[in-house]
Structures are given as C-alpha cells and as structure tokens.
CSV table of C-alpha atoms and ligand atoms in Angstrom, one decimal:
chain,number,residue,atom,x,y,z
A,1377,UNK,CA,-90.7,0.5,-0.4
A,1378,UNK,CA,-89.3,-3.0,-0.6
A,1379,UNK,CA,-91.8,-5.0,-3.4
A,1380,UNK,CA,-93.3,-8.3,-1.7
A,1381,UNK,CA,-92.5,-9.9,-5.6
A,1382,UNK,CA,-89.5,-12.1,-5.3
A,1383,UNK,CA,-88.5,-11.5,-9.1
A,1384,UNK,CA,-88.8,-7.7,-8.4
A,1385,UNK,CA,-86.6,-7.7,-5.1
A,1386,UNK,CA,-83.7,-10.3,-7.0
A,1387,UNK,CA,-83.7,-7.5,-9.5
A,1388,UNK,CA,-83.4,-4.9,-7.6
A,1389,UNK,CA,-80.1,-6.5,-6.2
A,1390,UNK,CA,-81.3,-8.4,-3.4
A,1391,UNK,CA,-79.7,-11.5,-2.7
A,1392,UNK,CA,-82.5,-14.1,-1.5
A,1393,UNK,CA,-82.1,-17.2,0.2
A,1394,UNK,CA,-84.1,-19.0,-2.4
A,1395,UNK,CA,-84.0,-17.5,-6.1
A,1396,UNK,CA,-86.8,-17.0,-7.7
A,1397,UNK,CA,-87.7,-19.1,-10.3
A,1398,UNK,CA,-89.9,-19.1,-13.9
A,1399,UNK,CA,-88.3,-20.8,-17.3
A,1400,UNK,CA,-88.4,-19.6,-20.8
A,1401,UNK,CA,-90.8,-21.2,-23.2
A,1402,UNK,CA,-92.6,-22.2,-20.1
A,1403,UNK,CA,-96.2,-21.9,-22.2
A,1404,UNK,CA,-95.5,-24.3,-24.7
A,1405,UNK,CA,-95.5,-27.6,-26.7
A,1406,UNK,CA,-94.0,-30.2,-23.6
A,1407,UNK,CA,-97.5,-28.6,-21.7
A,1408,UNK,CA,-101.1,-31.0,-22.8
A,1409,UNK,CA,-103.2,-28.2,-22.1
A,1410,UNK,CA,-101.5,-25.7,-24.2
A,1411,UNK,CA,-101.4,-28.4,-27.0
A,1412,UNK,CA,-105.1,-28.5,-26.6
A,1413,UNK,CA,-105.6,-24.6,-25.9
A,1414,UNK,CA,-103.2,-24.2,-29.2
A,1415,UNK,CA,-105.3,-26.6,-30.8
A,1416,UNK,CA,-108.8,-24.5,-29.9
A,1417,UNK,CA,-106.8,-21.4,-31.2
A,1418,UNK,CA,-106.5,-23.0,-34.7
A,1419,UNK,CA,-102.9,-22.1,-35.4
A,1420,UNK,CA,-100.0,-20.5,-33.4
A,1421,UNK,CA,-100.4,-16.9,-34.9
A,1422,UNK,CA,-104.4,-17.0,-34.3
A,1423,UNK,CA,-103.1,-17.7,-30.7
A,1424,UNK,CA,-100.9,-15.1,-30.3
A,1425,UNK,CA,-103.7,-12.5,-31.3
A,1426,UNK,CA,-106.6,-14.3,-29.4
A,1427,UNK,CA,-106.1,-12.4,-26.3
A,1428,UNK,CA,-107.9,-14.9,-24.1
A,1429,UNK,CA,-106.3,-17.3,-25.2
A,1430,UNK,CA,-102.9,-16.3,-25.3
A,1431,UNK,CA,-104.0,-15.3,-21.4
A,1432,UNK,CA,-104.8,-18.7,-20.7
A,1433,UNK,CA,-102.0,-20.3,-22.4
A,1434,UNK,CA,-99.9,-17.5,-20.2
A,1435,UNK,CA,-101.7,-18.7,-16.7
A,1436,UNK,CA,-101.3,-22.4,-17.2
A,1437,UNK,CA,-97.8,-22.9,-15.9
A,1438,UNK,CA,-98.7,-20.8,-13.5
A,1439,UNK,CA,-101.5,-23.0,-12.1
A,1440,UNK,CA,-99.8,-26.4,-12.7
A,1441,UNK,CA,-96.1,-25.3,-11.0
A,1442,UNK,CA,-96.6,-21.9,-9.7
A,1443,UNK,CA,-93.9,-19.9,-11.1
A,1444,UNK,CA,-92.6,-16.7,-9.6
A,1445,UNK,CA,-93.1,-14.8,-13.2
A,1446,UNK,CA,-94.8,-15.4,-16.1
A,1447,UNK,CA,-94.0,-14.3,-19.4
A,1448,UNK,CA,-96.5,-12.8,-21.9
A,1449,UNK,CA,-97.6,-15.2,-24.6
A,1450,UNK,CA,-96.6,-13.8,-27.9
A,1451,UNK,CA,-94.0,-14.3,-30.2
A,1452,UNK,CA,-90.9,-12.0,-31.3
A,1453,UNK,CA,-91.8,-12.0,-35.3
A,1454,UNK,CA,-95.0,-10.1,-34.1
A,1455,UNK,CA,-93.1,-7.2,-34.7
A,1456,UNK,CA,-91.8,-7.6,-38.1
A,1457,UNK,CA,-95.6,-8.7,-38.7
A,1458,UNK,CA,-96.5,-5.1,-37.6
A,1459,UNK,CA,-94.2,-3.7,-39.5
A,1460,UNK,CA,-95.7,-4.8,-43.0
A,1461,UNK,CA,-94.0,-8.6,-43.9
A,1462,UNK,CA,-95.6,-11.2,-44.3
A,1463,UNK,CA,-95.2,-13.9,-41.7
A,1464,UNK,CA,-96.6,-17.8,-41.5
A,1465,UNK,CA,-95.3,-20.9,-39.4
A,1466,UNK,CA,-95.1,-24.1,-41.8
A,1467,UNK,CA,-95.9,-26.8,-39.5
A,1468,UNK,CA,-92.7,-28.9,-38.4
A,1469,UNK,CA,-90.1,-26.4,-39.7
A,1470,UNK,CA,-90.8,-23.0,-38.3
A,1471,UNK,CA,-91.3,-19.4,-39.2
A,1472,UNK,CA,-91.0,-17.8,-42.6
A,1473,UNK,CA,-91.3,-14.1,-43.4
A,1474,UNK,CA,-91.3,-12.1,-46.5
A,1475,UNK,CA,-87.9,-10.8,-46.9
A,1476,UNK,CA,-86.3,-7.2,-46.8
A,1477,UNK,CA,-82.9,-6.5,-48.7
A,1478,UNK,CA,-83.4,-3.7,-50.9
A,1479,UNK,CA,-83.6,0.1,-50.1
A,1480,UNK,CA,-87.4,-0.3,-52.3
A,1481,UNK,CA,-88.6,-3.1,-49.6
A,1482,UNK,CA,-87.4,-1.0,-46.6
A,1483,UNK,CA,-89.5,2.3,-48.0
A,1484,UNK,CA,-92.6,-0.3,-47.8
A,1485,UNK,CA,-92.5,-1.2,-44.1
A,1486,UNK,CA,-94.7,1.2,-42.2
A,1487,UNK,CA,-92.9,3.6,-40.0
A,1488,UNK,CA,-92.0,2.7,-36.6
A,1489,UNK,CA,-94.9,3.9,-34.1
A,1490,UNK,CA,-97.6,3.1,-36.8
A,1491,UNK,CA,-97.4,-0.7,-35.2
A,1492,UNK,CA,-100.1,0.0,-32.5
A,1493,UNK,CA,-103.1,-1.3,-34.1
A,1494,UNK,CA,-101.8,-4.4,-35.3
A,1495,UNK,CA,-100.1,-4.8,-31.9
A,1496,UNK,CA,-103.6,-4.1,-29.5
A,1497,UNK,CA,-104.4,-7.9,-29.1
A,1498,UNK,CA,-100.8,-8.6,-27.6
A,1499,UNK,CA,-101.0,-5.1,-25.3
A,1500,UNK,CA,-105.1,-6.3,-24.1
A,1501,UNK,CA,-103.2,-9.7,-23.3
A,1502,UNK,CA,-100.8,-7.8,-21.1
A,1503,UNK,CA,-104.2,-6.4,-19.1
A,1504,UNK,CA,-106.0,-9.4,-19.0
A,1505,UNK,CA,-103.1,-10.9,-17.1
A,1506,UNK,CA,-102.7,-8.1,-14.7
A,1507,UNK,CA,-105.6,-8.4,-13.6
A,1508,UNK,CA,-106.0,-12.6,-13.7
A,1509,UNK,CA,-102.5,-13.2,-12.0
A,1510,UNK,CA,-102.0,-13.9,-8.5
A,1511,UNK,CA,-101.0,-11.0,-6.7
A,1512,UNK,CA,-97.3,-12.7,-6.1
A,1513,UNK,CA,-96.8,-13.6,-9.4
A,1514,UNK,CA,-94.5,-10.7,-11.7
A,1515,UNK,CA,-95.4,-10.0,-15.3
A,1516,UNK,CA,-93.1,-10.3,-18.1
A,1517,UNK,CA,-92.8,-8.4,-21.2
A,1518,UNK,CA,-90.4,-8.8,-23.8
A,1519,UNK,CA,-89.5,-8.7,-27.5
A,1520,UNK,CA,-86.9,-9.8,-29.8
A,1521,UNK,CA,-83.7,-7.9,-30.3
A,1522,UNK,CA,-83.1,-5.8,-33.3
A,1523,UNK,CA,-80.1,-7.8,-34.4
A,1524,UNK,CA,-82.0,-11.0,-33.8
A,1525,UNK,CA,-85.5,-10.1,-35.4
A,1526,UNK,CA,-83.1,-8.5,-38.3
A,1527,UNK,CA,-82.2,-11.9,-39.6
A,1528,UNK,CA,-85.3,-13.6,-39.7
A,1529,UNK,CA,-86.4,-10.4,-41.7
A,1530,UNK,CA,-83.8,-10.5,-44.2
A,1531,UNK,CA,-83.5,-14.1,-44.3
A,1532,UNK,CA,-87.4,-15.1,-44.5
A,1533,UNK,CA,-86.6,-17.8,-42.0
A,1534,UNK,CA,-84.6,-19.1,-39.0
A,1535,UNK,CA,-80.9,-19.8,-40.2
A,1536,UNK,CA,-78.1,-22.0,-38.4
A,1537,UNK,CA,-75.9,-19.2,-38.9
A,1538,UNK,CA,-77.6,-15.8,-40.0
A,1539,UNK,CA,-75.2,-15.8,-43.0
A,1540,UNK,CA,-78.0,-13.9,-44.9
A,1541,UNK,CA,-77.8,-11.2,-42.4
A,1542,UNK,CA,-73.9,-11.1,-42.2
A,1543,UNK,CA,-74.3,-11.3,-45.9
A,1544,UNK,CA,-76.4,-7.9,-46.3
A,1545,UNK,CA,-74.4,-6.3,-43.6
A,1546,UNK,CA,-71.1,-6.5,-45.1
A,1547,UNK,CA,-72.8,-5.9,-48.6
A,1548,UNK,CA,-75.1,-3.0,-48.2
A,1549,UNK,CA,-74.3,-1.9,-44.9
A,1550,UNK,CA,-76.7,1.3,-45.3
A,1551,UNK,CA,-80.0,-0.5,-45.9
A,1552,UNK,CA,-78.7,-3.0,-43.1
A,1553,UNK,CA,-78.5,0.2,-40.7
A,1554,UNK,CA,-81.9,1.4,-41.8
A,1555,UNK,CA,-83.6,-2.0,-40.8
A,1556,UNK,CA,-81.7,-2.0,-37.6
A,1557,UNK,CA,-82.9,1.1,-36.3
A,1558,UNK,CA,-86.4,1.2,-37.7
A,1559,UNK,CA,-86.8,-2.2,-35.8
A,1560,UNK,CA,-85.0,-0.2,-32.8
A,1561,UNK,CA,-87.6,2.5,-32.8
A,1562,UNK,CA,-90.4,0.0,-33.2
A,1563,UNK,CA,-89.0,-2.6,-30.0
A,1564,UNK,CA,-89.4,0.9,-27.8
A,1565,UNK,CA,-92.3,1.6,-28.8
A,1566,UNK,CA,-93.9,-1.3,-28.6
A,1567,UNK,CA,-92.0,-2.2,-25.4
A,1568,UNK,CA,-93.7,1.3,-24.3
A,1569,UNK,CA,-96.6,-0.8,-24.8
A,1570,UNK,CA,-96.4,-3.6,-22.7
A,1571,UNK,CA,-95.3,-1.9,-20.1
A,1572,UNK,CA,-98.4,1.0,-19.8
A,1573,UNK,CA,-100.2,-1.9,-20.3
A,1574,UNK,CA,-99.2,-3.7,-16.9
A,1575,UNK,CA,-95.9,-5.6,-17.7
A,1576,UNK,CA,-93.8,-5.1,-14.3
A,1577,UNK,CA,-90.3,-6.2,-16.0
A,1578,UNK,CA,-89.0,-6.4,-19.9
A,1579,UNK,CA,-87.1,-9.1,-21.6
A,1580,UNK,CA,-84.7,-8.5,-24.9
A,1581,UNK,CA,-83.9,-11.8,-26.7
A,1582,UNK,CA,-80.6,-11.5,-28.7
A,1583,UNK,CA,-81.1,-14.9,-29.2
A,1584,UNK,CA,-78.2,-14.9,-32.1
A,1585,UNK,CA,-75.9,-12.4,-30.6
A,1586,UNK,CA,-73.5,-15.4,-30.4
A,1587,UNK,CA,-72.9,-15.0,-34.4
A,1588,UNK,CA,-71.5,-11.2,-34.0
A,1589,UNK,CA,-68.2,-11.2,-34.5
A,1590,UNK,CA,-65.3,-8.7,-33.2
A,1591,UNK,CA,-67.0,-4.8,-33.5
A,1592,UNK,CA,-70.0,-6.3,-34.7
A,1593,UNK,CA,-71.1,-7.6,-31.4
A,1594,UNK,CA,-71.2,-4.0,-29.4
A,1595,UNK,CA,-72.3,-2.4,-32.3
A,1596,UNK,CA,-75.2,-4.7,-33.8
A,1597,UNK,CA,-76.3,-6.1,-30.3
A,1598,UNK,CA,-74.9,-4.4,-27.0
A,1599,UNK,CA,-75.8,-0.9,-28.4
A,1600,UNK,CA,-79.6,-1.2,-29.9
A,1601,UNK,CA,-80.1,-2.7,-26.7
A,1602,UNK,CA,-78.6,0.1,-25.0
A,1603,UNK,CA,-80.4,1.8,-26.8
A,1604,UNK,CA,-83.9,0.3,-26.2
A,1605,UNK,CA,-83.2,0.1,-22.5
A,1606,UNK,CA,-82.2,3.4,-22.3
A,1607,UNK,CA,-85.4,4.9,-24.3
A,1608,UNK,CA,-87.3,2.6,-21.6
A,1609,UNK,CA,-85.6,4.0,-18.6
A,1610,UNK,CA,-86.4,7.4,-19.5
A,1611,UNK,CA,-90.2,6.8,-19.5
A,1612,UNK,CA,-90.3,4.1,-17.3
A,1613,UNK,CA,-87.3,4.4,-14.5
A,1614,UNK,CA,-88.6,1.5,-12.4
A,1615,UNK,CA,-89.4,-0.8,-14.8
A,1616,UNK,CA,-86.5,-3.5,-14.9
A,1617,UNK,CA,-84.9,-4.6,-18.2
A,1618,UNK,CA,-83.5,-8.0,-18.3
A,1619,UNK,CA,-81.2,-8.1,-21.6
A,1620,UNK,CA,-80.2,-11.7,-22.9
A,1621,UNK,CA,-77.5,-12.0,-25.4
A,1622,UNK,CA,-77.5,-15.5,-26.3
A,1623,UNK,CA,-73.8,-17.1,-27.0
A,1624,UNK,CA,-72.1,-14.1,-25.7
A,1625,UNK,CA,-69.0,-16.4,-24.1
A,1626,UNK,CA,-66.9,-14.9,-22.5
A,1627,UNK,CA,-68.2,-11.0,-23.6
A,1628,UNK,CA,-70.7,-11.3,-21.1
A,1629,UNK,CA,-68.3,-9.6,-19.1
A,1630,UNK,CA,-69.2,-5.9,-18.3
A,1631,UNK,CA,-72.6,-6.7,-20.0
A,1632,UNK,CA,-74.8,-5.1,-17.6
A,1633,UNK,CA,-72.6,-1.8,-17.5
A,1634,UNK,CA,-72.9,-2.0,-20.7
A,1635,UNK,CA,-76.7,-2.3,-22.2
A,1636,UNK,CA,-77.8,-0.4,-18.8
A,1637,UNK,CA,-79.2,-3.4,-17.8
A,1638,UNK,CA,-80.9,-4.8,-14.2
A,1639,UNK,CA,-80.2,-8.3,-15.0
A,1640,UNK,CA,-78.7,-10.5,-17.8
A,1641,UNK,CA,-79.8,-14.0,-18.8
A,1642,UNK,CA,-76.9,-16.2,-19.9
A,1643,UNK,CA,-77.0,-19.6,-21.5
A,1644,UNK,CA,-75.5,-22.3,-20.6
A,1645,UNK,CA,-72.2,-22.4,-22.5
A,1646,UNK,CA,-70.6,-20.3,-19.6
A,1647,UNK,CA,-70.3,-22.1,-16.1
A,1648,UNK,CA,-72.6,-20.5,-13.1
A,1649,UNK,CA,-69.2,-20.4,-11.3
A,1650,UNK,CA,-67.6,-17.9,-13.7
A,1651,UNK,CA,-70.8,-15.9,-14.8
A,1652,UNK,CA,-71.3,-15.5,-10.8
A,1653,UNK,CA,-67.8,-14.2,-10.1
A,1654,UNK,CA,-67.7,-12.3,-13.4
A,1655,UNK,CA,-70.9,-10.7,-13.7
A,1656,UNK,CA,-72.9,-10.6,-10.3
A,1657,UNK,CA,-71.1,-7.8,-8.9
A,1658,UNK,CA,-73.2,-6.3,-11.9
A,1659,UNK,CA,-76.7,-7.0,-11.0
A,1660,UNK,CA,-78.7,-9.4,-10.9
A,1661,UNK,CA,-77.9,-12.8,-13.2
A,1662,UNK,CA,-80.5,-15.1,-14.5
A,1663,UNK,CA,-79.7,-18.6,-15.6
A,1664,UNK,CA,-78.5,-21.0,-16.6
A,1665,UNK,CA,-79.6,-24.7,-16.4
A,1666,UNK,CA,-79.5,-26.7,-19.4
A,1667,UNK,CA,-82.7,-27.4,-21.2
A,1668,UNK,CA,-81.8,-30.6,-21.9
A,1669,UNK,CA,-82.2,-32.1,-18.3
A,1670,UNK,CA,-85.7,-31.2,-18.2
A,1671,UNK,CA,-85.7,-34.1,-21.0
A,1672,UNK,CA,-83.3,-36.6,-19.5
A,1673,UNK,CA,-84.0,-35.7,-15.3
A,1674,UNK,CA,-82.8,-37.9,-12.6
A,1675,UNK,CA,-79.7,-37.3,-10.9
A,1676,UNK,CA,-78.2,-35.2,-12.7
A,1677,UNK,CA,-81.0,-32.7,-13.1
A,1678,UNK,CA,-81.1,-32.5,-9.5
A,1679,UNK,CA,-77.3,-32.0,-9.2
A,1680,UNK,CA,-76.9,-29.5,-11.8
A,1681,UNK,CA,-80.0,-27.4,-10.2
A,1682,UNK,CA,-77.9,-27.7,-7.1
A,1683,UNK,CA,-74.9,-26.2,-8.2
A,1684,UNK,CA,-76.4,-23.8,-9.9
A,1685,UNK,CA,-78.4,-22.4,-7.4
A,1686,UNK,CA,-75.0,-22.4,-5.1
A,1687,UNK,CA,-72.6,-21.0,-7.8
A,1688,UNK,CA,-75.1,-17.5,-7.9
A,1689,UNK,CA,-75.9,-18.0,-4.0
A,1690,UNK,CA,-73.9,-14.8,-3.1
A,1691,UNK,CA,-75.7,-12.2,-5.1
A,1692,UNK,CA,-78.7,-11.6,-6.7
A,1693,UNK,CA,-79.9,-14.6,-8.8
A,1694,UNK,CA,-83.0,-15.3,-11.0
A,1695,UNK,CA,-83.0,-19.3,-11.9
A,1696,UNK,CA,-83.7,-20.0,-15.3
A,1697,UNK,CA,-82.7,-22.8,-18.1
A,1698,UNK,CA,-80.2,-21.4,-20.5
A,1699,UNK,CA,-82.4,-21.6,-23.2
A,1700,UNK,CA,-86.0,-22.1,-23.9
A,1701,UNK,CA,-87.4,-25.9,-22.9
A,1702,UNK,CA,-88.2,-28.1,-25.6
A,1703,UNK,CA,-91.2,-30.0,-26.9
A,1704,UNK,CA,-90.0,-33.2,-26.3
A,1705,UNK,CA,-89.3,-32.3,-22.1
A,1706,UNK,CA,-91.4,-34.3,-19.6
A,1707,UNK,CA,-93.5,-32.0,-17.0
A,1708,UNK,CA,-92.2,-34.3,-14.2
A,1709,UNK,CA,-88.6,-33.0,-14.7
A,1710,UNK,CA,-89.8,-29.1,-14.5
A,1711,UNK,CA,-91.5,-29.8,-11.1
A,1712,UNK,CA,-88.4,-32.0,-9.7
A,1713,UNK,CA,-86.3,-29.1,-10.9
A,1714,UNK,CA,-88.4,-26.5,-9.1
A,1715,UNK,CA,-88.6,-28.7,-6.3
A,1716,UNK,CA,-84.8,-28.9,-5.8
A,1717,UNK,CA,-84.6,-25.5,-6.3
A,1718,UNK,CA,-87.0,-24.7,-3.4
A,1719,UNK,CA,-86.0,-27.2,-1.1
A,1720,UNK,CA,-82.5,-28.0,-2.0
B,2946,1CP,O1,-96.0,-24.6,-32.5
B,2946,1CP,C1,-96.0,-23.8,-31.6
B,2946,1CP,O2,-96.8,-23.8,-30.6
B,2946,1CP,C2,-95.0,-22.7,-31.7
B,2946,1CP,C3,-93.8,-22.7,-30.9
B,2946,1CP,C4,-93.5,-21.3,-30.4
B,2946,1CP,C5,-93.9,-20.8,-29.1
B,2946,1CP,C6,-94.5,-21.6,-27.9
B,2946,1CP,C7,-93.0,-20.3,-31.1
B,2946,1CP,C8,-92.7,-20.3,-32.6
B,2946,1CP,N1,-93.0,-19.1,-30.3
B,2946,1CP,C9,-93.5,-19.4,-29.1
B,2946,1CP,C10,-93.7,-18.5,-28.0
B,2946,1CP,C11,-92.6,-17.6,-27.6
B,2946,1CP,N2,-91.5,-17.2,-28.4
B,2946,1CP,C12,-92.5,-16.9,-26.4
B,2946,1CP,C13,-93.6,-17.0,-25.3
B,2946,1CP,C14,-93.3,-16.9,-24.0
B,2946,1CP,C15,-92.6,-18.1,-23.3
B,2946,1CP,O3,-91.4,-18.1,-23.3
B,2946,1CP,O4,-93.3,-19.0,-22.8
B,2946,1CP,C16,-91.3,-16.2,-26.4
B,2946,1CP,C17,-90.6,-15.4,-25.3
B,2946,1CP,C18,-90.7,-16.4,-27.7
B,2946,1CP,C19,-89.4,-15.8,-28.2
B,2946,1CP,C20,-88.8,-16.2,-29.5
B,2946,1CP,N3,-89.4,-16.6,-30.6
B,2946,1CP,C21,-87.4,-16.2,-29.7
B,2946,1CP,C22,-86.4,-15.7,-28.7
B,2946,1CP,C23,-86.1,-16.7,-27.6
B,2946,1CP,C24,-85.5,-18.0,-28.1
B,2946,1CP,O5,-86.1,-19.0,-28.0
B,2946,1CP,O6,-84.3,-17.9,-28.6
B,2946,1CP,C25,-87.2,-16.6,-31.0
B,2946,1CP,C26,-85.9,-16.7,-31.7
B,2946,1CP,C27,-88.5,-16.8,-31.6
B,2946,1CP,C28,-88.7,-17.2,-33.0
B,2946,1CP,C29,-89.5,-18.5,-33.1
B,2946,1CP,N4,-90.8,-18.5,-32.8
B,2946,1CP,C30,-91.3,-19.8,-32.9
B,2946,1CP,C31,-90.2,-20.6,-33.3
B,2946,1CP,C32,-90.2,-22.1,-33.5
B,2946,1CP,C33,-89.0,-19.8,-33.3
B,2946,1CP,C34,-87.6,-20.2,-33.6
B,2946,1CP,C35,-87.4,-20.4,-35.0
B,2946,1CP,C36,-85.9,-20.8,-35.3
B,2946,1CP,O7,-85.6,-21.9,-35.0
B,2946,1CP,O8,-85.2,-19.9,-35.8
C-alpha cells in the first residue's frame, strides 16, 4: 500500500509534482519560541533530555510552517555522552567533550548496547511525538556518523579541519579502529531505538565526510554507514535511511549504491543540475538550497528555490537547505521559501 506521507512516497522513489519539504536545524535558535522554550529548559543538554520539552521544541516548526517532516530534537554528541565522556556546551563557542586517544580511555567507555538507559529520555521523545504529530506529518530519526562523532571524541571539540582525528588515525590506527566501530555498534543500536520507538525514517550526518581523503573516504565514511544501514535494514526493512555525507563533491556519485541508502542529502557545493543527473537515477535526493538565503531572502531566495526544485523535478526529490539554517536567519525567508516551493 502506497503511504498517504509525502516524505514516505518521495522515498520510496516516487516522483511528486511538489517535493516535500522540512529543513535541517529547523528547531532552533532563528525560532523565538524555541529561544524561550530553550530558555525554560535551562541549558541545551537539559533540553535534549527533558522529553516534553524537546517534544515541543520538535512541534513548533511544525505549527508555525507546517513542514512535511520533523526531525527529533536531540543532538549527535548524545551518543558519545552515553558512551561514558564527558560532554558540556560553553555558551558562544560550542561543544566540548572529554577526549579518547589512548587504548586505556577506550577500555573506559561502556560497551556499545549498555547506552539505553542514558538514551530513554531521547527514545520517550520519539513517542511523545508519534503520538502528538499530525497524522501527515513523517518522523525523523537520526544520529551522527561514526566518522563524524569520532572527531569531536578525540578532539574534545568541533575543529575546522578534524586534524586531531586525521592525526590519531594515521598515528595509532588500531585504537582509531576500535572507536570507530564501538561508535558503529552503538549508532545501530541506538538507531534500533528510535525507530521501535516510532521514528518512520533515519538520518546519518557525516557532517565532515568532506575531510576524508582518497581510501579514507569509503573506508571511514561510506562503509560504517553501510554498515549502520545495513544492520538497520535487516531489523527494520521498511524503514528508510537517508545518509548525508557532507562535502562529498563529486564522490557523491554511486553514493546510494553504495551505503544501501533510500535517499542522500547533498550540500550545496554541488549544483542541483549535476546531483539530479548524477545521482537521481539512484533514489531519492534531498537538498540542496543554501542556508544562507534564508538570511539574505528576496529575489534570489525565490530564484534559487525555483531552480532547485526544477533541477530534481524528474525524479524523486526531498527539498532541503544544504546545511543546517543559522541563528542569525529571519522566519519570513523560511516561509517565502516554502511558499515558492509550493506554489512555484
Ligand atoms: O544553543 C543551542 O540551542 C544549541 C544549538 C544546537 C541545536 C539546535 C546544537 C548544538 N544542536 C542542536 C540540535 C541538533 N543538532 C539537531 C536537532 C534537529 C534539527 O535539525 O532541528 C540535529 C539533527 C543536530 C545534528 C548535529 N549536531 C550535527 C550534524 C548536522 C550538522 O549540522 O552538521 C552536528 C555536527 C552537531 C554538533 C553540534 N551540536 C551543536 C552545535 C553548535 C554543534 C556543531 C559544533 C561545531 O561547530 O563543530
């Protein structure tokens, strides 16, 4: 039977005369009432585990622009919480986490499907918003990647160019391994998660794939999310897995062959035109507007919706900005963009 969900039917392959539409970061900063909501929570973290409140924080854009998906409030260093470091947000600059470089600070991390309990707020989120979403609305679930959550573990902290990950990779390849595939095993199981807890469709963020050079990019992100999707399919075969490695270029290509993928999110530093006639003959694509217009709107933000949404119109397409909107975007750009995307 043919799902009445638009998100569900574009990723099944079906090409629609409108794509459906949600954005990434959507909950967030350039929103007043999650500012204030965030503000009730206390602190970003105390959000993410307040399951009503990450619920609501979920459900806002919803009500104020009625997306066709929302995506789970939660946060992809979650996981490296549940795995035994330490993890704060310093306001202004952004995460930091204890770090792991040694064989010694790898044997203290619990073991991969021991993450549960620290996890149940995030997977009672998940059923909160089965319940609370309207009926045509699809539920996201996602985590990080494990080469992307791997370099804020060893680094402690975002980096411009993961150097401290390269760095322990071509160092001490063996304990790099190790952390790979315990936070492999732990993205499957906690994906698991989401999904028997109601999530209809899964997102991987390889949000610094871009940095993998030569072998290192099918080997460090193509494959543990072959991997992931895989262990997913097997328990959950209609599930749909959107994979999303960030800064691919031009090794998009084959990328949904590849990871055994249903869609794949690009960014914007590939055109719509070649990512349509490259990789929608694959499945589904998602993308690829850049966040920056829902800053500076106008014109071109109605242009560059235009063409994007014509550049995919042949095959199955789920519109999205390249990247996650920023704090700083006005809310009047994200309805003129949804606008132009449903009228034309
Ligand atoms: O101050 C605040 O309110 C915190 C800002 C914020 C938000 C709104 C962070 C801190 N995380 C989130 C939520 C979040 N993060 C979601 C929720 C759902 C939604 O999209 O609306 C999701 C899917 C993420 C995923 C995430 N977190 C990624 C992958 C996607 C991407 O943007 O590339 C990454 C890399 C993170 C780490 C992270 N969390 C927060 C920040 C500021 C960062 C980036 C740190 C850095 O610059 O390296």
């Amino acid at each position: 039977m043919t799902s009445q969900k638009t998100i569900l039917r574009a990723l099944a392959g079906e090409t629609l005369p409108t794509p459906p539409i949600w954005m990434m970061r959507q909950a967030g900063r350039y929103l007043p009432e999650y500012r204030a909501t965030r503000a009730e929570a206390g602190d970003f973290l105390k959000l993410c585990y307040n399951p009503d409140l990450a619920a609501e924080v979920t459900l806002q854009p919803i009500r104020r622009y009625g997306f066709d998906a929302a995506i789970l409030f939660a946060d992809i260093l979650l996981v490296p919480q549940a795995l035994g470091a330490d993890l704060w947000f310093v306001t202004g600059e952004g995460p930091r986490l204890s770090t792991i470089t040694t064989q010694a600070e790898l044997d203290k991390l619990v073991p991969a499907d021991a993450i549960h309990d620290h996890l149940s707020p995030v997977y009672e989120t998940v059923k909160i918003l089965s319940k609370e979403l309207p009926s045509e609305t699809t539920l996201i679930g996602f985590a990080g990647a494990p080469w992307t959550v791997a370099t804020y573990m060893v680094a402690g902290r975002g980096t411009p160019d993961q150097g401290p990950a390269h760095a322990l990779k071509a160092e001490n390849r063996a304990v790099f391994d190790s952390l790979m595939d315990r936070i492999t095993e732990a993205t499957i199981h906690y994906m698991s998660k989401q999904i028997e807890a109601g999530a209809e469709v899964v997102k991987i963020f390889d949000s610094w794939a871009g940095s993998l050079q030569g072998a290192d990019f099918m080997d460090y992100s193509i494959k543990p999310m072959a991997r992931i999707t895989a262990a997913l399919k097997d328990k959950h075969p209609n599930v749909p897995v959107i994979a999303f490695p960030r800064g691919a270029g031009e090794r998009y290509t084959g990328a949904h062959a590849a990871i055994g993928a249903d869609c794949i999110a690009v960014d914007d530093g590939v055109s719509a035109e070649w990512a349509a006639e490259t990789l929608q003959t694959g499945g589904c694509v998602q993308g690829n507007l850049k966040s920056s217009h829902m800053v500076t709107g106008g014109d071109e933000l109605v242009s560059e919706t235009r063409r994007i949404v014509q550049a995919f119109s042949k095959g199955p397409h789920i519109f999205n900005l390249g990247h996650g909107i920023t704090p700083d975007a006005d809310p009047e750009n994200v309805q003129l963009m949804i606008d132009t995307v449903r009228n034309g």
